[in-house]
mmCIF file of C-alpha atoms and ligand atoms in Angstrom:
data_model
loop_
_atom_site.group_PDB
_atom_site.id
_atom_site.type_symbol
_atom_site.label_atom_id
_atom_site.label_comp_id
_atom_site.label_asym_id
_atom_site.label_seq_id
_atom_site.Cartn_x
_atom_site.Cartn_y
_atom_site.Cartn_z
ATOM 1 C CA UNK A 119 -12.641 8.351 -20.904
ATOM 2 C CA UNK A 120 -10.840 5.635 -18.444
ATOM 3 C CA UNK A 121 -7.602 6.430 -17.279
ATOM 4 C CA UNK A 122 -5.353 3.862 -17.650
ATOM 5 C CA UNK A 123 -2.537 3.984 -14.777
ATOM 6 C CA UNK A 124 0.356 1.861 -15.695
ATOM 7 C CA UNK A 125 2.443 4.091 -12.968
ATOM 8 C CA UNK A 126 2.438 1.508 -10.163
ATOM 9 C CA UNK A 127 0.504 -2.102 -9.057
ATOM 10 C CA UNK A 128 -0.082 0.054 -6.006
ATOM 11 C CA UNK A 129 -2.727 1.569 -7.914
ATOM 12 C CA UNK A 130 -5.098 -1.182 -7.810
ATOM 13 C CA UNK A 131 -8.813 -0.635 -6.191
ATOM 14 C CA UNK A 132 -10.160 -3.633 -4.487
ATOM 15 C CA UNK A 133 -12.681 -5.255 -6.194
ATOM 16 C CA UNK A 134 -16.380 -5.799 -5.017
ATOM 17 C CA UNK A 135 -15.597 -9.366 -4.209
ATOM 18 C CA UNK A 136 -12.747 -8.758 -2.038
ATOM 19 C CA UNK A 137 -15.207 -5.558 -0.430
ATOM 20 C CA UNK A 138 -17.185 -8.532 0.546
ATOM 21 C CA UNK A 139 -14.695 -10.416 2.410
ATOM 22 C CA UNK A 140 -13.644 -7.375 4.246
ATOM 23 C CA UNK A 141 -17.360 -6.637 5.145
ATOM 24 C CA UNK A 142 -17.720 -10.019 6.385
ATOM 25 C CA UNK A 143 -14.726 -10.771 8.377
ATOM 26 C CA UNK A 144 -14.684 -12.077 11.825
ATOM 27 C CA UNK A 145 -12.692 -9.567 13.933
ATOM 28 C CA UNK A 146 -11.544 -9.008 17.143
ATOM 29 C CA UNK A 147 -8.749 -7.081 18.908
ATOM 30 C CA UNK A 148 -5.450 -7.933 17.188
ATOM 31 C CA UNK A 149 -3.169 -6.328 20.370
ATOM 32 C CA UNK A 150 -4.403 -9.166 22.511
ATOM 33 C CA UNK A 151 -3.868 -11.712 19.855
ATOM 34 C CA UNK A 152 -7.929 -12.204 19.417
ATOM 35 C CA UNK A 153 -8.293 -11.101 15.694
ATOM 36 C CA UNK A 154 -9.188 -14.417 14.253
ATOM 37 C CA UNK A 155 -8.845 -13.278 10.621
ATOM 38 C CA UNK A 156 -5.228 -11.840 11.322
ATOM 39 C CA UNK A 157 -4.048 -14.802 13.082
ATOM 40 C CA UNK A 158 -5.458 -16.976 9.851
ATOM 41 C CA UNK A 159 -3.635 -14.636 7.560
ATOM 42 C CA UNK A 160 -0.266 -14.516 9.660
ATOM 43 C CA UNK A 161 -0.191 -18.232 9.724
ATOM 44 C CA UNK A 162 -0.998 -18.956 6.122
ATOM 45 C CA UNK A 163 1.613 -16.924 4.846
ATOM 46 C CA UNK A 164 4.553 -17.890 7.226
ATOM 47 C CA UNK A 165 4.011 -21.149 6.244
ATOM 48 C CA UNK A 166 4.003 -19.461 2.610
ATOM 49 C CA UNK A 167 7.315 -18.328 3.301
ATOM 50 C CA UNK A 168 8.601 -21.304 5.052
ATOM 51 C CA UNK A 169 8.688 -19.630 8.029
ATOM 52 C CA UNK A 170 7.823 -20.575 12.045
ATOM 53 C CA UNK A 171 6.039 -16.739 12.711
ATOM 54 C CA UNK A 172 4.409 -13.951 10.964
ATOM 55 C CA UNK A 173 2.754 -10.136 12.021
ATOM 56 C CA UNK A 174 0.697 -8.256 9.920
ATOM 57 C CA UNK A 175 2.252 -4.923 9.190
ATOM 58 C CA UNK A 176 0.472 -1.666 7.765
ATOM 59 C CA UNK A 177 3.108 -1.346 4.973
ATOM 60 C CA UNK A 178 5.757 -2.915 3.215
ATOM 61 C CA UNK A 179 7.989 -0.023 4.378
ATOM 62 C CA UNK A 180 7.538 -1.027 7.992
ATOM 63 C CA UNK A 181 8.164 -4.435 7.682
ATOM 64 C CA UNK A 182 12.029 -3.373 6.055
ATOM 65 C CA UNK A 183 12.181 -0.555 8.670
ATOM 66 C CA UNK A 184 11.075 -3.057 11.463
ATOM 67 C CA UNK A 185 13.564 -6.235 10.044
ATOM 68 C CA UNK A 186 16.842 -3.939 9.857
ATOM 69 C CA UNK A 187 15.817 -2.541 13.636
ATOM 70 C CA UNK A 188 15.161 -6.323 14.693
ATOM 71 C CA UNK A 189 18.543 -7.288 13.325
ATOM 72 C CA UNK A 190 20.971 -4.547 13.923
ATOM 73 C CA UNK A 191 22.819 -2.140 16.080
ATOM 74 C CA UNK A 192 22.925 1.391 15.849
ATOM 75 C CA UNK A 193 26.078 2.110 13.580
ATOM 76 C CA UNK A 194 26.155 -1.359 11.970
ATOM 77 C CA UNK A 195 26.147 -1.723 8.540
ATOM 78 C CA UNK A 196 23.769 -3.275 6.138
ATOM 79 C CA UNK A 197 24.480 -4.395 2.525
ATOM 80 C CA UNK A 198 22.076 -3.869 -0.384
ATOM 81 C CA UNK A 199 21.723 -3.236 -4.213
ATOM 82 C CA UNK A 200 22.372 0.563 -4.723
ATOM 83 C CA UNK A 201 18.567 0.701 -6.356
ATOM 84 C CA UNK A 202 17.015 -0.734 -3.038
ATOM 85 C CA UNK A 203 13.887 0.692 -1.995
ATOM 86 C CA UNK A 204 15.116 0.412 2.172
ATOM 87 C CA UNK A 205 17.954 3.256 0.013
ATOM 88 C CA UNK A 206 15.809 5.440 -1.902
ATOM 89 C CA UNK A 207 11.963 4.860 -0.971
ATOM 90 C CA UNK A 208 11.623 5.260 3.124
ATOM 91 C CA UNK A 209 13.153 8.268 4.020
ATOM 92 C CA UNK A 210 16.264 7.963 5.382
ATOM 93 C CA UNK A 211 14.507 5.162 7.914
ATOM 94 C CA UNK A 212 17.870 3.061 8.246
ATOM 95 C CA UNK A 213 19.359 5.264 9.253
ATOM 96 C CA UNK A 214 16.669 7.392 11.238
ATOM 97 C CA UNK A 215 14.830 4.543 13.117
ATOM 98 C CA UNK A 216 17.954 1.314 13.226
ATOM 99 C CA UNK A 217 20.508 3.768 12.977
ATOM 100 C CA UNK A 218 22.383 1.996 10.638
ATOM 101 C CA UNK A 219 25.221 2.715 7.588
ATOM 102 C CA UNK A 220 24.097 1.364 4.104
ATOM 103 C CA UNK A 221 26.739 -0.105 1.640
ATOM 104 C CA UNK A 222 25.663 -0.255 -1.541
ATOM 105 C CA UNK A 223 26.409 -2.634 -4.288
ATOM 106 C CA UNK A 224 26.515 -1.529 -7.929
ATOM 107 C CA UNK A 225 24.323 -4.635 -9.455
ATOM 108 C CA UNK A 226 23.313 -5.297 -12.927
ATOM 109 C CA UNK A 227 19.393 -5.279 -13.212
ATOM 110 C CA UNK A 228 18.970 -4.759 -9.151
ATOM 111 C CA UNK A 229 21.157 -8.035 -8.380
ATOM 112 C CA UNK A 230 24.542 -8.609 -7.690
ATOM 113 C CA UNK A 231 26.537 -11.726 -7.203
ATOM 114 C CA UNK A 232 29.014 -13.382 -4.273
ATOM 115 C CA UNK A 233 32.033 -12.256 -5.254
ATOM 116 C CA UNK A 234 30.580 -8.491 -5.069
ATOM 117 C CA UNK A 235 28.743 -9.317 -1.859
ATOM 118 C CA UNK A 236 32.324 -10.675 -0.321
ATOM 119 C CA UNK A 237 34.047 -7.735 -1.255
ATOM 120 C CA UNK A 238 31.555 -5.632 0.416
ATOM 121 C CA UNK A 239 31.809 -7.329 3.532
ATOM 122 C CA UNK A 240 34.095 -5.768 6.167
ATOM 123 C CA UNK A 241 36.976 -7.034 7.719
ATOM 124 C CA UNK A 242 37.289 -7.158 12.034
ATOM 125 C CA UNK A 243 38.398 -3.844 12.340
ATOM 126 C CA UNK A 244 37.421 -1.144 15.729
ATOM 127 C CA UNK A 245 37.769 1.085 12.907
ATOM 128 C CA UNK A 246 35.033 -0.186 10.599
ATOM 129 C CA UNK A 247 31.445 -0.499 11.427
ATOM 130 C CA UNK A 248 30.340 -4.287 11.832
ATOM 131 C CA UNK A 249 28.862 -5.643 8.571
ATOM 132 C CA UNK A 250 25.584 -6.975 10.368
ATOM 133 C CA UNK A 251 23.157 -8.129 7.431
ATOM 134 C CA UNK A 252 22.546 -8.275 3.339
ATOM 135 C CA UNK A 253 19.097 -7.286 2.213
ATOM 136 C CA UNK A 254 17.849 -8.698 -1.575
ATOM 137 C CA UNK A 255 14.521 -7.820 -3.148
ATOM 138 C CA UNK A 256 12.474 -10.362 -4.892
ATOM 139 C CA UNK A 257 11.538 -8.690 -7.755
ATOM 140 C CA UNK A 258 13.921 -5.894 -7.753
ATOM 141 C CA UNK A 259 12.119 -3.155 -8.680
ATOM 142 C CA UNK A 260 14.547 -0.645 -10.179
ATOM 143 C CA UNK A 261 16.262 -3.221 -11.518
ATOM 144 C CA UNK A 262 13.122 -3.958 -13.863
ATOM 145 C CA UNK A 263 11.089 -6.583 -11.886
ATOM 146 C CA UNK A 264 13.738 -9.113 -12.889
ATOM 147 C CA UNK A 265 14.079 -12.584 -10.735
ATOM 148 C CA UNK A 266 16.872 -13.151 -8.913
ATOM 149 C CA UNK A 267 18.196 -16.746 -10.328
ATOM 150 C CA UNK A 268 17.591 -19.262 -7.496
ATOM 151 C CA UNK A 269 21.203 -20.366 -7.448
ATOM 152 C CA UNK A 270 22.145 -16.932 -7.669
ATOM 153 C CA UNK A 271 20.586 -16.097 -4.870
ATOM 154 C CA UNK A 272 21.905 -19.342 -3.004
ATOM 155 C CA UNK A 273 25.054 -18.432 -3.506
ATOM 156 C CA UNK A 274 24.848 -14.776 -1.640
ATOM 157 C CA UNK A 275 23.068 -16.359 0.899
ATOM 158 C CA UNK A 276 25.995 -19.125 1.573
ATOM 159 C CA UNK A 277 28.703 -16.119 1.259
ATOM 160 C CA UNK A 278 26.628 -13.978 3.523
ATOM 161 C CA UNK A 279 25.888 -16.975 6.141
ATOM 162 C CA UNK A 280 30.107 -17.862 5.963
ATOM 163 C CA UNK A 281 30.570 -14.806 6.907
ATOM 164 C CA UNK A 282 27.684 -14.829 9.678
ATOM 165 C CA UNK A 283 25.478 -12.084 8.713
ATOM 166 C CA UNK A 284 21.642 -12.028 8.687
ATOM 167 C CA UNK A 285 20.057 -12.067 5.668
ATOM 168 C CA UNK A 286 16.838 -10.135 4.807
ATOM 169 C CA UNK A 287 14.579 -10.391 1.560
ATOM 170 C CA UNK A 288 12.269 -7.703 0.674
ATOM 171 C CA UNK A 289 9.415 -9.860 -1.215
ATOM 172 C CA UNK A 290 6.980 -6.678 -1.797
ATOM 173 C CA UNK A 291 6.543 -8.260 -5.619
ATOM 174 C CA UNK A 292 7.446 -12.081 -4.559
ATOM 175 C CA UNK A 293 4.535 -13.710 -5.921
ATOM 176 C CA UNK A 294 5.185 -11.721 -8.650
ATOM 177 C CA UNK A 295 9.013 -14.164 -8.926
ATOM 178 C CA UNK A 296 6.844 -16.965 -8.053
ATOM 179 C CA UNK A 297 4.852 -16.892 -10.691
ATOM 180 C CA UNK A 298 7.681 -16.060 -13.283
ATOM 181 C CA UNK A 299 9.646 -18.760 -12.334
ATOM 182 C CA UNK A 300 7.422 -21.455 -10.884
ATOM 183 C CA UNK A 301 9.159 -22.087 -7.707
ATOM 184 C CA UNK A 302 7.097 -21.670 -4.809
ATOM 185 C CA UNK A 303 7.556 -18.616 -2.469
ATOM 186 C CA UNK A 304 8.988 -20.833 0.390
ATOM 187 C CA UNK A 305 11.910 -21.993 -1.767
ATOM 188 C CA UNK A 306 13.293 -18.282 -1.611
ATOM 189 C CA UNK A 307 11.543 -17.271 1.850
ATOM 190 C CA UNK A 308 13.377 -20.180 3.693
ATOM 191 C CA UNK A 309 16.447 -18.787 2.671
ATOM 192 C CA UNK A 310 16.332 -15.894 4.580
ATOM 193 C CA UNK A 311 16.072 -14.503 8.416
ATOM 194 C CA UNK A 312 13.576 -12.726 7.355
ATOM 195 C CA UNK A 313 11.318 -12.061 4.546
ATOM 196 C CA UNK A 314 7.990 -10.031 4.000
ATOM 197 C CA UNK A 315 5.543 -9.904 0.873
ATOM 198 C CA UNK A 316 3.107 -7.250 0.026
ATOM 199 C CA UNK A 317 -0.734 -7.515 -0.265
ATOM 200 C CA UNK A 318 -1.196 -3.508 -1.686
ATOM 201 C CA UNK A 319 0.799 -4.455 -5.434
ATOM 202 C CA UNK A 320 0.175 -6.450 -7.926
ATOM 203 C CA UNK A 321 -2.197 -8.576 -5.016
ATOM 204 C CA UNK A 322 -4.781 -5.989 -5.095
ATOM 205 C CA UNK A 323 -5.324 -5.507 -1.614
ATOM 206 C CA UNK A 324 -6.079 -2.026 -0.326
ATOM 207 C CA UNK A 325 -4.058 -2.201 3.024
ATOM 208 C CA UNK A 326 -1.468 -4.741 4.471
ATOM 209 C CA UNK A 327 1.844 -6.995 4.577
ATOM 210 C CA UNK A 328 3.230 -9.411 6.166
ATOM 211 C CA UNK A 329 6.492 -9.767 7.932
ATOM 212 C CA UNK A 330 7.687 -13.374 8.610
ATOM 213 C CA UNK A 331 10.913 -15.260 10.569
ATOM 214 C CA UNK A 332 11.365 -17.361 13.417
ATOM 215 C CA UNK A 333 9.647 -17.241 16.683
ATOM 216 C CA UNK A 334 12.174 -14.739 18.214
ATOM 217 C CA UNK A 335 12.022 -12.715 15.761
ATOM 218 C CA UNK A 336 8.305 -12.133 15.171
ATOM 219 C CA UNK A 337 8.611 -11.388 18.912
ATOM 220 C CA UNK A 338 10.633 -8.565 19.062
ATOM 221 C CA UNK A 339 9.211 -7.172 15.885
ATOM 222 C CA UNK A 340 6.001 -7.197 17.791
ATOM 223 C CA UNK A 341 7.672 -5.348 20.475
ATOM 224 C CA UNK A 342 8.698 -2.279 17.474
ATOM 225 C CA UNK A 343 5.274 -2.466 15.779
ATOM 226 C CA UNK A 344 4.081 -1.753 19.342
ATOM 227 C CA UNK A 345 6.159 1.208 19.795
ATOM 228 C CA UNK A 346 5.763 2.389 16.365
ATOM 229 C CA UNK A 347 2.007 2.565 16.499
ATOM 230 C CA UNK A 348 1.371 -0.688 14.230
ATOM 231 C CA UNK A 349 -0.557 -2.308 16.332
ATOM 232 C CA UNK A 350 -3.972 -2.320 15.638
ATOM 233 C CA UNK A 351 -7.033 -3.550 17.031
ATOM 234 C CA UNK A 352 -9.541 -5.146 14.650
ATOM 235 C CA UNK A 353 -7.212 -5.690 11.587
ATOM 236 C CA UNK A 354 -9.447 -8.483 10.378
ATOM 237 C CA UNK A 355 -10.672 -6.040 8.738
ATOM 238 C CA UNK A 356 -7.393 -5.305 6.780
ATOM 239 C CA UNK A 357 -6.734 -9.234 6.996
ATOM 240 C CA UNK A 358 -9.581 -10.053 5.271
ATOM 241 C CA UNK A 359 -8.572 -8.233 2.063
ATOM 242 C CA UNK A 360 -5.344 -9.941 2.107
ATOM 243 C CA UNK A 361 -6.498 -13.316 2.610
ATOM 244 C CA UNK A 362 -8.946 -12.932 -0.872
ATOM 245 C CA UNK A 363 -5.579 -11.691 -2.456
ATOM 246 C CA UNK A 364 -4.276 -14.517 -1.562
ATOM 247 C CA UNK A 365 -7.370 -16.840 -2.777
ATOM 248 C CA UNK A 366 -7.891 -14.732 -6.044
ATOM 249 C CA UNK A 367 -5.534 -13.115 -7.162
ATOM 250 C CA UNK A 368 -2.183 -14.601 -6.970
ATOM 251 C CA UNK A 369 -2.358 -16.767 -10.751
ATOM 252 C CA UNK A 370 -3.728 -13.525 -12.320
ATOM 253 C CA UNK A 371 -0.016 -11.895 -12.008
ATOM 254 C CA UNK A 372 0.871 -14.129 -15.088
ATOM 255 C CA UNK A 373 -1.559 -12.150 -16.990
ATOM 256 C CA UNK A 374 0.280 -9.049 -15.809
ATOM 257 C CA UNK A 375 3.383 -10.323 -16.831
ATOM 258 C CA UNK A 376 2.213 -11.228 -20.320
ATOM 259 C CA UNK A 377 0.939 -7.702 -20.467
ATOM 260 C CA UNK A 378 3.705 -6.373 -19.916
ATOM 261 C CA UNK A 379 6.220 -8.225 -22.372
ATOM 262 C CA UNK A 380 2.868 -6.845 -25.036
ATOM 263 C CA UNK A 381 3.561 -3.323 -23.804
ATOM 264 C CA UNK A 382 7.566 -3.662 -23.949
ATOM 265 C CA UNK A 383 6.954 -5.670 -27.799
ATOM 266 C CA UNK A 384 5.065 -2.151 -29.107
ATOM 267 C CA UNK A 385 7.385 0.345 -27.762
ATOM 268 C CA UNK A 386 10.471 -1.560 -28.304
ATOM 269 C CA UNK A 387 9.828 -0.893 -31.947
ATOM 270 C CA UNK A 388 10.157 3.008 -31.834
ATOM 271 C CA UNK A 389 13.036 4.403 -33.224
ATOM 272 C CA UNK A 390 15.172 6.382 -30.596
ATOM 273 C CA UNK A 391 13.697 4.161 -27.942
ATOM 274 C CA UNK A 392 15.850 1.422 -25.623
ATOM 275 C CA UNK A 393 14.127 -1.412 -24.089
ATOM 276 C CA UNK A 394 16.131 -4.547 -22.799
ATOM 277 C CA UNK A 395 12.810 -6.818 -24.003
ATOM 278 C CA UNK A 396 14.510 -10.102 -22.519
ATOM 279 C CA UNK A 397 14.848 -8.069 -19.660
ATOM 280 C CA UNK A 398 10.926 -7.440 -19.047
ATOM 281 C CA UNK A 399 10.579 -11.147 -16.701
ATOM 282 C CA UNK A 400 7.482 -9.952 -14.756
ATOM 283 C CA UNK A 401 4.995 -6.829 -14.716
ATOM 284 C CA UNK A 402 7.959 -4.027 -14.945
ATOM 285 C CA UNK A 403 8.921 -2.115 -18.130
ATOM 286 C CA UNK A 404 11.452 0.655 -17.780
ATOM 287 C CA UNK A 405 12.666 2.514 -21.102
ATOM 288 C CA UNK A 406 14.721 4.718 -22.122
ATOM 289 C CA UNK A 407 13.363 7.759 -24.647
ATOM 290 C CA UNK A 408 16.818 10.029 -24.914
ATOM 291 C CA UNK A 409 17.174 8.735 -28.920
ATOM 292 C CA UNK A 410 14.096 10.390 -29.275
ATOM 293 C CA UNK A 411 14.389 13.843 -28.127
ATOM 294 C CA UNK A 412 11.790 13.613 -25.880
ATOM 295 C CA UNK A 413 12.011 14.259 -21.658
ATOM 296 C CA UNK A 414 10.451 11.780 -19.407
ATOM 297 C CA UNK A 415 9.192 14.266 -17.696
ATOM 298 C CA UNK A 416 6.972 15.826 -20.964
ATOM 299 C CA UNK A 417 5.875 12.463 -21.636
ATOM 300 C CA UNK A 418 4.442 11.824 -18.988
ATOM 301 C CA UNK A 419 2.618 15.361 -18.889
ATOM 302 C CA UNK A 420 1.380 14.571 -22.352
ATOM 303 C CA UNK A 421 0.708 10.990 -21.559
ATOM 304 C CA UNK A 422 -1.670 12.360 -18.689
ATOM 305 C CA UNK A 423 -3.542 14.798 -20.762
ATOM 306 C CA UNK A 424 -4.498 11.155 -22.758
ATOM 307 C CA UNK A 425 -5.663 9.517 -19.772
ATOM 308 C CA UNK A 426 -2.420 7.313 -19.374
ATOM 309 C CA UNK A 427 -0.283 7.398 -15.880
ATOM 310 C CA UNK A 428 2.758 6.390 -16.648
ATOM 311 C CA UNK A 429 6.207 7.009 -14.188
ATOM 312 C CA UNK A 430 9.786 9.101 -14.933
ATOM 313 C CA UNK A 431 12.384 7.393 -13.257
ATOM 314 C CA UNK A 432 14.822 9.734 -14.291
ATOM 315 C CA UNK A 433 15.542 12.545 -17.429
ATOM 316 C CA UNK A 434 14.829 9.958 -19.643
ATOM 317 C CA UNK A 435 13.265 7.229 -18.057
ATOM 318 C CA UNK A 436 10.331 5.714 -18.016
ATOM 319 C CA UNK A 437 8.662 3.179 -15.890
ATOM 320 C CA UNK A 438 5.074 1.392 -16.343
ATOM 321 C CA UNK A 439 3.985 -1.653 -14.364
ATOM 322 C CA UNK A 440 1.139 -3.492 -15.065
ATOM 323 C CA UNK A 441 -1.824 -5.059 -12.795
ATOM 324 C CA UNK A 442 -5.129 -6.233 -11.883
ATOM 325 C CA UNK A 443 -6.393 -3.017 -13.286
ATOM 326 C CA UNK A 444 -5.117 -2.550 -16.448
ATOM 327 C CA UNK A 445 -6.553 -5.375 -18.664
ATOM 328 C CA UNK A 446 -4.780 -6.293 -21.666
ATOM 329 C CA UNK A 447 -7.174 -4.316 -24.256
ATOM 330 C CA UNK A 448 -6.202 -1.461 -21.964
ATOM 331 C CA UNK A 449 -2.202 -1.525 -21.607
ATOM 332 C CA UNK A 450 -2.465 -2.294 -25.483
ATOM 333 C CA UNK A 451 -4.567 1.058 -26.383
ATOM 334 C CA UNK A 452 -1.695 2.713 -23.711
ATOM 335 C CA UNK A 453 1.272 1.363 -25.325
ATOM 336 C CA UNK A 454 -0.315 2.701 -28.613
ATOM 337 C CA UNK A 455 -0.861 6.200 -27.166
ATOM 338 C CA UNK A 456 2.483 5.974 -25.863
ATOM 339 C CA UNK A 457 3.587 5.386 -29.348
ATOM 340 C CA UNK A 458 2.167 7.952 -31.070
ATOM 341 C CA UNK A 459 3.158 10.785 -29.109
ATOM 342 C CA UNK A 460 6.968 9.489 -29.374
ATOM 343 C CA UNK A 461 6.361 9.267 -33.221
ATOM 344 C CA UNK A 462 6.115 13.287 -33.095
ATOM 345 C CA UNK A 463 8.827 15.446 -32.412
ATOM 346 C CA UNK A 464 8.649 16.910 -28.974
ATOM 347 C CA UNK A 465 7.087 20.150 -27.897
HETATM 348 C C1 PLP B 211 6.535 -0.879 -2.650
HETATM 349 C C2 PLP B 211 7.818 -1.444 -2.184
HETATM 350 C C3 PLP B 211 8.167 -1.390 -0.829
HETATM 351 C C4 PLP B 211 7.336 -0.672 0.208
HETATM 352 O O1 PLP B 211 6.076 -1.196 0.366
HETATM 353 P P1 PLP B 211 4.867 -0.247 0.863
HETATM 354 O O2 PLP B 211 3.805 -1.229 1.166
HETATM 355 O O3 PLP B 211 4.559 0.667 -0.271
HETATM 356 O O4 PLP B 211 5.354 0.481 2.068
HETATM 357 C C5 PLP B 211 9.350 -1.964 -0.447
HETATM 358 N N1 PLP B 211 10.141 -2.582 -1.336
HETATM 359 C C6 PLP B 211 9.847 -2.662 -2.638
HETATM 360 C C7 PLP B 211 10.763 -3.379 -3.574
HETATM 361 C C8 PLP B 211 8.673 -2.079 -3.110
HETATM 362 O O5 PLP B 211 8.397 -2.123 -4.414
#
């Protein structure tokens, strides 16, 4: 039987189409700037983003580890939701590669407003590190894949510009927010210093994201992914796979989205179960399972032995996001599975 892995959009394969592309892209060496295919990709999606200049990154994590090293000192301080991935996801990078302090912001649902963001900013003090930057992730992903409001996020942009710090949007799921809310991705990406969406989630692609700001800045990111061993030479290769993301599969997230607000309608019925469904605004579900005795960590044992990959997020709960993988028949049989092994008491 199929295994049906609602653990993470990273678990897309790349479908024979977009194989094609990738087997037919024009390539060359991307270090000297002669990767045709790159260079299309780079430019289509700074312009995407509302941006002057773009670089093609192996990973989402580099392009966050890359922006904070681009923007900050060693021992400044940058400003984030406390469920940020650039906290919990990449390894201690701020602080091991920019050498930077993290202050975290207690949000609701992975946001947080102005009036937190200004009392998080430090005064001019030798004693305190120097507040440098605010990062904000478009969907946040701990905080449910919801969408930061557009004048919500306008307004901690303006308090974090008064106050003359950089600003920094992780966009791994921002087509994803795009989508939801039908503003294009340049609307948010122009707000920010520097922004970066993912090709490897809900896109589909098997390798790649990009990393966009002004001219300066794509310049001395180039100089880190150099150092850091990004560079690489025919990435038209990778490029290509992005580009057919970009081409293909970009609509297709609202069909994600409307599988997930299926999944969250079945198992919002159990008893013992708590799901915020006005919460579920793209293709992340978390829930909570404590009311009904079970462990996150059992279910998703027992969900396994079913064929069903599903993620615990903590004691008691659960995550599933949905994707170009997991049609609708299939997250439907899941969330019935699902539901049937909370209806029995657990072992
Ligand atoms: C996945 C993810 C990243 C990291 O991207 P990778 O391509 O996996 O390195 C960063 N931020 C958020 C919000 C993510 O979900």
């Amino acid at each position: 039987m199929e295994f049906i892995d609602l653990y993470s959009d990273t678990k897309t394969k790349p479908t024979p189409a977009m194989r094609e592309r990738i087997a037919r892209a024009v390539v060359g060496d991307e270090q000297k700037d002669e990767d045709p295919t790159t260079r299309e990709l780079v430019e289509r999606v700074a312009e995407q983003l509302g941006q002057e200049s773009a670089v093609l990154l192996p990973s989402g994590t580099m392009c966050n580890e890359i922006a904070l090293a681009v923007h900050c000192k060693p021992g400044d301080e940058i400003i984030c939701e406390r469920g940020a991935h650039i906290v919990n996801y990449e390894t201690g990078g701020p602080a091991a590669l920019a050498g930077v302090m993290i202050h975290t912001i207690d949000g609701h649902r992975g946001m947080f407003d102005s009036e937190q963001l200004s009392a998080a900013i430090r005064g001019d003090s030798r004693y305190f590190p120097r507040s440098r930057l605010v990062c904000l992730e478009q969907t946040a992903n701990l905080g449910g894949g919801a969408v930061w409001p557009i004048e919500k996020m306008r307004d901690v942009v303006a308090t974090g510009r008064n106050a003359s710090l950089a600003l920094h949007l992780d966009g791994a799921r921002l087509f994803n927010a795009s989508v939801a809310s039908g503003l294009s991705t340049s609307v948010y990406g122009t707000l920010f210093d520097s922004v970066w969406v993912d090709f490897t989630k809900g896109l589909g692609a098997p390798v790649g994201a990009v990393l966009a700001g002004s001219r300066d800045f794509i310049k001395d990111a180039w100089r880190l992914k150099q150092r850091w061993g990004g560079a690489m030479r025919q990435s038209g290769m990778i490029a290509a796979g992005c580009l057919h993301a970009l081409d293909e599969h970009v609509t297709g997230l609202e069909l994600d989205h409307r599988n997930a607000r299926s999944f969250a309608d079945i198992i919002s019925q159990l008893p013992g179960v708590r799901l915020d469904k006005d919460g579920v605004e793209t293709n992340i579900v978390f829930f909570d399972i404590e009311g009904t005795g079970w462990l996150a960590g059992d279910l998703v044992a027992r969900a396994k032995e079913q064929n069903i990959g599903i993620g615990a997020f903590g004691k008691t709960l659960i995550r599933i996001v949905t994707h170009l993988d997991t049609p609708e028949h299939l997250v439907r049989k899941a969330a019935e599975k699902i539901a049937h092994l909370l209806s029995k008491p657990a072992r």
